[in-house]
XYZ file of C-alpha atoms in Angstrom:
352
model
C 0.195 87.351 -83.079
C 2.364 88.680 -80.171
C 5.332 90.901 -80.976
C 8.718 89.484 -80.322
C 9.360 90.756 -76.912
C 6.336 92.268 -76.293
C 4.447 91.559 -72.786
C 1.372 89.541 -72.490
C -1.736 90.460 -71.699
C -2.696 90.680 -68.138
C -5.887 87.906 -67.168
C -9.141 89.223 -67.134
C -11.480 89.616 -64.084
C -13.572 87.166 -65.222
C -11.108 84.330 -65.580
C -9.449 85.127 -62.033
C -12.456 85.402 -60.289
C -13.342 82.087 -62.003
C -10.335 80.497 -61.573
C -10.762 81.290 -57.243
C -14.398 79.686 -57.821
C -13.134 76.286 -58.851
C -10.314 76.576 -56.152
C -12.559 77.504 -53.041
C -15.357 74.779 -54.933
C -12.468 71.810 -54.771
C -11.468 72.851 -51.352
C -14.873 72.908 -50.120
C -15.564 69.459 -52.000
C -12.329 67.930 -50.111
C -13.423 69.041 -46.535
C -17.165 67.842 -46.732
C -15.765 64.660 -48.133
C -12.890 64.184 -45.239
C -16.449 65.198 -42.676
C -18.236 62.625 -43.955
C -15.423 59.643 -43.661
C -14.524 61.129 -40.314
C -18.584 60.568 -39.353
C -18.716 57.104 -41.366
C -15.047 56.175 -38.737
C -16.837 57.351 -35.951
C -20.472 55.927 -36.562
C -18.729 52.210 -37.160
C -16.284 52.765 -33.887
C -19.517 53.055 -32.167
C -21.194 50.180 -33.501
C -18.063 48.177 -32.345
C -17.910 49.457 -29.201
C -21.655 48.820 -28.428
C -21.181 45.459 -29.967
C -18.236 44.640 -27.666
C -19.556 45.965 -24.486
C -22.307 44.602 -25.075
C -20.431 40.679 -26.240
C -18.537 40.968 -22.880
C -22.083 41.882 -21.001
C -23.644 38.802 -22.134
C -20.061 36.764 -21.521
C -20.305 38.046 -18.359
C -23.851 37.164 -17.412
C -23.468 33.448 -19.393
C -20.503 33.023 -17.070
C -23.087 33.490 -14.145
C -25.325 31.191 -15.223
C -22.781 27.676 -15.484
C -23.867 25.303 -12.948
C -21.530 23.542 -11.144
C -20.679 20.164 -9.447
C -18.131 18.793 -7.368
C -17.372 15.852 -9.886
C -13.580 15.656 -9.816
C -11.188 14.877 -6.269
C -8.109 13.854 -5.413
C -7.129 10.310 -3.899
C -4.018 7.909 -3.812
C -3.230 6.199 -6.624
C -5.218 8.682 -9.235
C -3.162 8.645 -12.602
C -1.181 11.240 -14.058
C -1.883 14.013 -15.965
C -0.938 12.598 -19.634
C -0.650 15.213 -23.252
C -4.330 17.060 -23.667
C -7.242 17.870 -21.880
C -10.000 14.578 -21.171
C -13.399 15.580 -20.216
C -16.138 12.908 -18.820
C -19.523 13.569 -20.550
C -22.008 11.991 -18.455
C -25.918 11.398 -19.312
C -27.563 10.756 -16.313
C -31.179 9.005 -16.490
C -32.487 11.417 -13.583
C -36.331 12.020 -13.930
C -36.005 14.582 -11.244
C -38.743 17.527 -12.836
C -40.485 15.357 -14.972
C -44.130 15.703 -14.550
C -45.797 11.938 -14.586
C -47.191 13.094 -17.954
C -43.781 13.739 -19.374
C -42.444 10.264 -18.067
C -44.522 9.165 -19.793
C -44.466 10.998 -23.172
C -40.564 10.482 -22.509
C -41.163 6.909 -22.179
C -38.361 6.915 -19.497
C -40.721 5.124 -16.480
C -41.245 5.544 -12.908
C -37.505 4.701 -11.661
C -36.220 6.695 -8.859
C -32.767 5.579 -9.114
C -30.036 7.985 -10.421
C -27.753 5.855 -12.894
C -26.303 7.320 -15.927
C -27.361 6.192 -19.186
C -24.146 7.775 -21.364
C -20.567 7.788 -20.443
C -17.915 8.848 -22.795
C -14.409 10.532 -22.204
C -13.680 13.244 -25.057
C -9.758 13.932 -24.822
C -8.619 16.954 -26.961
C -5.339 17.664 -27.778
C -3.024 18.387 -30.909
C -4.226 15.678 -32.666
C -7.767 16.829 -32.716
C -10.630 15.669 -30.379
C -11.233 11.680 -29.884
C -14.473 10.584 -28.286
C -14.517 6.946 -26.491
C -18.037 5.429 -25.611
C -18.417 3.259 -22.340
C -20.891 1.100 -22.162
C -23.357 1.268 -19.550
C -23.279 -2.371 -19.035
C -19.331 -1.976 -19.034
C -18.591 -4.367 -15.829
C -15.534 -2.632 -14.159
C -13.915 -2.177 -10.553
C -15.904 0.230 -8.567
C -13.980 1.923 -6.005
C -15.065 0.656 -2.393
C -18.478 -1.738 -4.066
C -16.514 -4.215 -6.282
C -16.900 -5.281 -9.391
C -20.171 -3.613 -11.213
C -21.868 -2.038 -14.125
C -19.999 1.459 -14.587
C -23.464 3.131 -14.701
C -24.332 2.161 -10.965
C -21.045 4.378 -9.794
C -22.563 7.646 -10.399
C -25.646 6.088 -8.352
C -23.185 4.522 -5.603
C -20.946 8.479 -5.022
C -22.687 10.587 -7.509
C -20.224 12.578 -9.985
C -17.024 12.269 -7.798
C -17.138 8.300 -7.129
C -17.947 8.000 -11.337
C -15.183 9.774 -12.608
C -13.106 7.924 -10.140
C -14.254 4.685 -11.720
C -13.380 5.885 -14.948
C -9.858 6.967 -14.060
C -8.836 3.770 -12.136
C -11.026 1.932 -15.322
C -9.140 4.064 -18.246
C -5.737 4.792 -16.514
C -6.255 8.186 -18.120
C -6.806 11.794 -15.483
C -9.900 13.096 -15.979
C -9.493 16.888 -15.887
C -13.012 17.862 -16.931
C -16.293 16.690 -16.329
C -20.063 17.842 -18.301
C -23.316 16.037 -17.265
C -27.199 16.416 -18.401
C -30.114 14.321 -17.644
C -33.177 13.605 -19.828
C -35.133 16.475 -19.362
C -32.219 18.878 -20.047
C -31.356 16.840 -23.572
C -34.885 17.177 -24.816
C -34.983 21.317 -23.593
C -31.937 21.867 -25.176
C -32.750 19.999 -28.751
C -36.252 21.881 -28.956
C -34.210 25.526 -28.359
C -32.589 24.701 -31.337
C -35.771 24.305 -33.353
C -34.629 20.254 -33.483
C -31.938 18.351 -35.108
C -30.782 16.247 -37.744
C -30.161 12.524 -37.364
C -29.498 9.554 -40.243
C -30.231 6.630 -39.040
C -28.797 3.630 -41.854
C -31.481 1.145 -40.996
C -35.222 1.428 -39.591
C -35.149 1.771 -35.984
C -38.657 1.015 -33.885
C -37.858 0.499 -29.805
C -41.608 -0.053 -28.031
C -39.336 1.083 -24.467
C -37.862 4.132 -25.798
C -40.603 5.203 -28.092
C -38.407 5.228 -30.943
C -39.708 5.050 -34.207
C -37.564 6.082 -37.253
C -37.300 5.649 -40.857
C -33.820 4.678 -42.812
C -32.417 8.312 -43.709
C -31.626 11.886 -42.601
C -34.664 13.174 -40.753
C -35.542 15.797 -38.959
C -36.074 15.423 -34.553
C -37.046 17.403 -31.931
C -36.569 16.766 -28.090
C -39.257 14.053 -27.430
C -37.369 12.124 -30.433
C -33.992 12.838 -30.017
C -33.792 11.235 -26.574
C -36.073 8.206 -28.130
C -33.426 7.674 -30.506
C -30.627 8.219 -27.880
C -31.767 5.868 -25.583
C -33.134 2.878 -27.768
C -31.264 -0.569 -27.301
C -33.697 -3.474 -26.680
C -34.664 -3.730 -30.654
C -30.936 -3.132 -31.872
C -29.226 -6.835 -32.222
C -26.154 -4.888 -31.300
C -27.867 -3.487 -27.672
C -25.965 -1.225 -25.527
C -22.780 -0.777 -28.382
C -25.523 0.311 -31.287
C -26.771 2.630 -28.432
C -23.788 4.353 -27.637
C -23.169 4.696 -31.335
C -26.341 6.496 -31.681
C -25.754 8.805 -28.217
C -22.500 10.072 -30.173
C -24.829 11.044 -33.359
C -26.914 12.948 -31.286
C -24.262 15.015 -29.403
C -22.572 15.337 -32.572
C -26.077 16.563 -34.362
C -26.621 19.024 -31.119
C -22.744 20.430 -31.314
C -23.205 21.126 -34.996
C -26.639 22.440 -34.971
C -25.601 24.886 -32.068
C -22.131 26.494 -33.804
C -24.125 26.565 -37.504
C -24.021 29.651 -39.131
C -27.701 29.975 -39.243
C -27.642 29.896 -35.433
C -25.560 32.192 -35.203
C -26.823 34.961 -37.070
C -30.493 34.076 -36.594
C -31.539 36.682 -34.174
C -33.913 35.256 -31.994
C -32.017 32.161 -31.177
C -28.628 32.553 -29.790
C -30.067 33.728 -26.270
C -32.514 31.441 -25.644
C -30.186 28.531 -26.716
C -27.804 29.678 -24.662
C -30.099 30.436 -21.538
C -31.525 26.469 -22.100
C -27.539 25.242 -22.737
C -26.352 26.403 -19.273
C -29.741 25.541 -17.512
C -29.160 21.925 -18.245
C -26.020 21.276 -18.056
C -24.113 20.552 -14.793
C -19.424 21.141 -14.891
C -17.164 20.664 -12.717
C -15.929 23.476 -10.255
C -13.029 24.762 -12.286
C -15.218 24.974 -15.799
C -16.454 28.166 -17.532
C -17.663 29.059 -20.559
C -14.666 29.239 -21.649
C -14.684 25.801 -21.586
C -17.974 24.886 -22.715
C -17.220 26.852 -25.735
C -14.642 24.781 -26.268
C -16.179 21.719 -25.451
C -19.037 22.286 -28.376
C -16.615 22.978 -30.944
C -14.458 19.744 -30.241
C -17.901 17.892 -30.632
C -18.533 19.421 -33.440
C -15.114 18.382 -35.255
C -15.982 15.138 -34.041
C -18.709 14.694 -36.470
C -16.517 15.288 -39.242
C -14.179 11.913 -39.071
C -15.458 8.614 -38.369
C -11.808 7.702 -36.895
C -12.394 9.936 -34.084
C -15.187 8.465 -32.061
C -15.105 4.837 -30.638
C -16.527 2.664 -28.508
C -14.235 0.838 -25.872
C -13.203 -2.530 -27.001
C -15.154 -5.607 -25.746
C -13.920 -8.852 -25.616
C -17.424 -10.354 -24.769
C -21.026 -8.719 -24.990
C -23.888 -9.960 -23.182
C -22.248 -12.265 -20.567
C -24.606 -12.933 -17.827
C -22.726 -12.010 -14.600
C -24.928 -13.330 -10.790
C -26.006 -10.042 -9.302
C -25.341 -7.902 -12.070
C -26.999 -8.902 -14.878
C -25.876 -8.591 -18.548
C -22.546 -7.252 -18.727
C -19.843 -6.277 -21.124
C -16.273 -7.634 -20.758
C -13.629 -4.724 -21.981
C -11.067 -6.645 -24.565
C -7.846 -5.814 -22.054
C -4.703 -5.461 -24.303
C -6.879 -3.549 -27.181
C -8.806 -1.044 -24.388
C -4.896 -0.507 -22.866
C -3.685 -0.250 -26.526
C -6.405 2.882 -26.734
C -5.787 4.725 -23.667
C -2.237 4.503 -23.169
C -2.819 6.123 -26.942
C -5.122 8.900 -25.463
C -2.540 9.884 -22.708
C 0.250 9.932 -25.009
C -2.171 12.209 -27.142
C -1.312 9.918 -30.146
C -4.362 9.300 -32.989
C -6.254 6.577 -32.012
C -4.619 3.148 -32.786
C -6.795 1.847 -36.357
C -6.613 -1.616 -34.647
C -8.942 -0.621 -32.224
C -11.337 1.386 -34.359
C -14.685 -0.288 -34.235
């Protein structure tokens, strides 16, 4: 024991030169650790970089690849702009690059007339998007021809005369306009590797080549438009076939914005590529736009309240000159769009 006042021993050698060991071993420890986070920073600010030059690359090109058409003009008397956005989705029934083979396959015939088979205005706003279906056979005024079929505008003035029709029809501004024909539908459903449809009832059409089971199946191209276009065998005719068009636009919007799309990668690019190579906009839409487009579709899917078909008063009324024709029920189709332009939820009353 240490003597009351007496000094302590100095360290030894040893134990100092030890002591510096651990020190310079920590230190040492500490800097390779702080190299290897500053590497890890670095190596991931990279990867983002790369990934962001290389996102805004292939914005860049997709933005050069949207096809455009003059589809919406000014006139006297066009409506107001109301609350939201309202696009025109327009199928035409084109068979412009079909091969007689595929006509046939297609089971779309020889017709050289340009009508459109699908018509619907999708209005977005803060309410969510609402989709309204109008009848091909939907007998309306068409600007400068009289009363006709709403299909035969786009044949009458092409994109421009249609949505003209459908603004003096709805009351509502059509800001927005998206068009495909058949052969870009089928393209576009086989780049995804097909779709998913669930039909309630049985559905065979000899004129459309449809042919489906009761139940969620599985469709490519060839099918999908079968299904789309099918209305001689459904009791309900042209309304059952619009009902139909919106579960296949739906199916198409949800299969394109799945997750498994997404991050599959093989198929975002050619999806894409197909996408803009079949689909016509208006001048003053980008992708942008489209993007936003798909995703309203999408939500659409998701809430039976949101997608209608006009109201009609009378189905099937036999009109000289024109055929078959559906009569709009007036107060209830008023009751809708004056809800649309207000960017209210669609009236339940009208909900069909």
């Amino acid at each position: 024991m240490e003597q009351l006042g007496q000094e302590p021993p100095p360290p030894s050698v040893t134990t100092d030169r030890a002591g510096r060991r651990g020190r310079r071993g920590a230190a040492g420890t500490g800097r390779r650790r702080h190299r290897w986070l500053r590497r890890t920073l670095l190596a991931l600010l990279v990867v983002v970089v790369l990934l962001v030059a290389g996102g805004v690359a292939a914005y860049r090109w997709a933005g050069g690849q949207v096809r455009h058409v003059a589809a919406i003009g000014t006139y006297v008397g066009r409506p107001a702009a109301g609350v939201g956005t309202n696009w025109l989705l327009v199928g035409s029934d084109s068979r412009a690059g079909l091969t007689p083979q595929q006509r046939k396959e297609l089971h779309v015939g020889n017709s050289g007339g340009r009508n459109t088979d699908t018509v619907m205005v999708l209005h977005t706003g803060a309410h969510g998007p609402s989709l309204v279906s109008l009848p091909r056979d939907s007998y309306v005024p068409v600007p400068g021809h009289g009363r006709r079929k709403i299909n035969e505008a786009y044949a009458d003035g092409g994109p421009q005369l249609l949505t003209r029709t459908v603004e003096q029809a709805t009351g509502l501004r059509i800001e927005r306009y998206a068009e495909v024909n058949f052969l870009g539908l089928v393209q576009v459903v086989d780049a995804l590797g097909g779709v998913r449809i669930c039909p309630a009832k049985p559905l065979k059409d000899a004129k459309s080549g449809a042919d489906f089971r009761a139940g969620c199946q599985h469709v490519d191209g060839r099918q999908g438009l079968a299904y789309a276009r099918a209305r001689y065998s459904d009791p309900q005719g042209d309304l059952g076939r619009v009902k139909r068009q919106r579960q296949l636009m739906g199916a198409v919007a949800d299969r394109m914005l799945s997750t498994g799309m997404l991050v599959h990668p093989s198929r975002p690019a050619p999806v894409v590529r197909t996408t803009l190579a079949a689909i016509r906009v208006d001048e003053g839409a980008g992708i942008r736009q489209l993007a936003e487009l798909g995703r309203s579709m999408r939500k659409i899917t998701g809430g039976a309240d949101r997608a209608v078909t006009v109201p009609v008063a009378q189905p099937g009324v036999t009109v000289s000159g024109a055929g078959d024709v559906l009569l709009w029920d007036t107060p209830k189709a008023r009751q809708l769009f004056d809800a649309l332009r207000k960017d209210d939820p669609i009236p339940t009353s009208v909900i069909n």
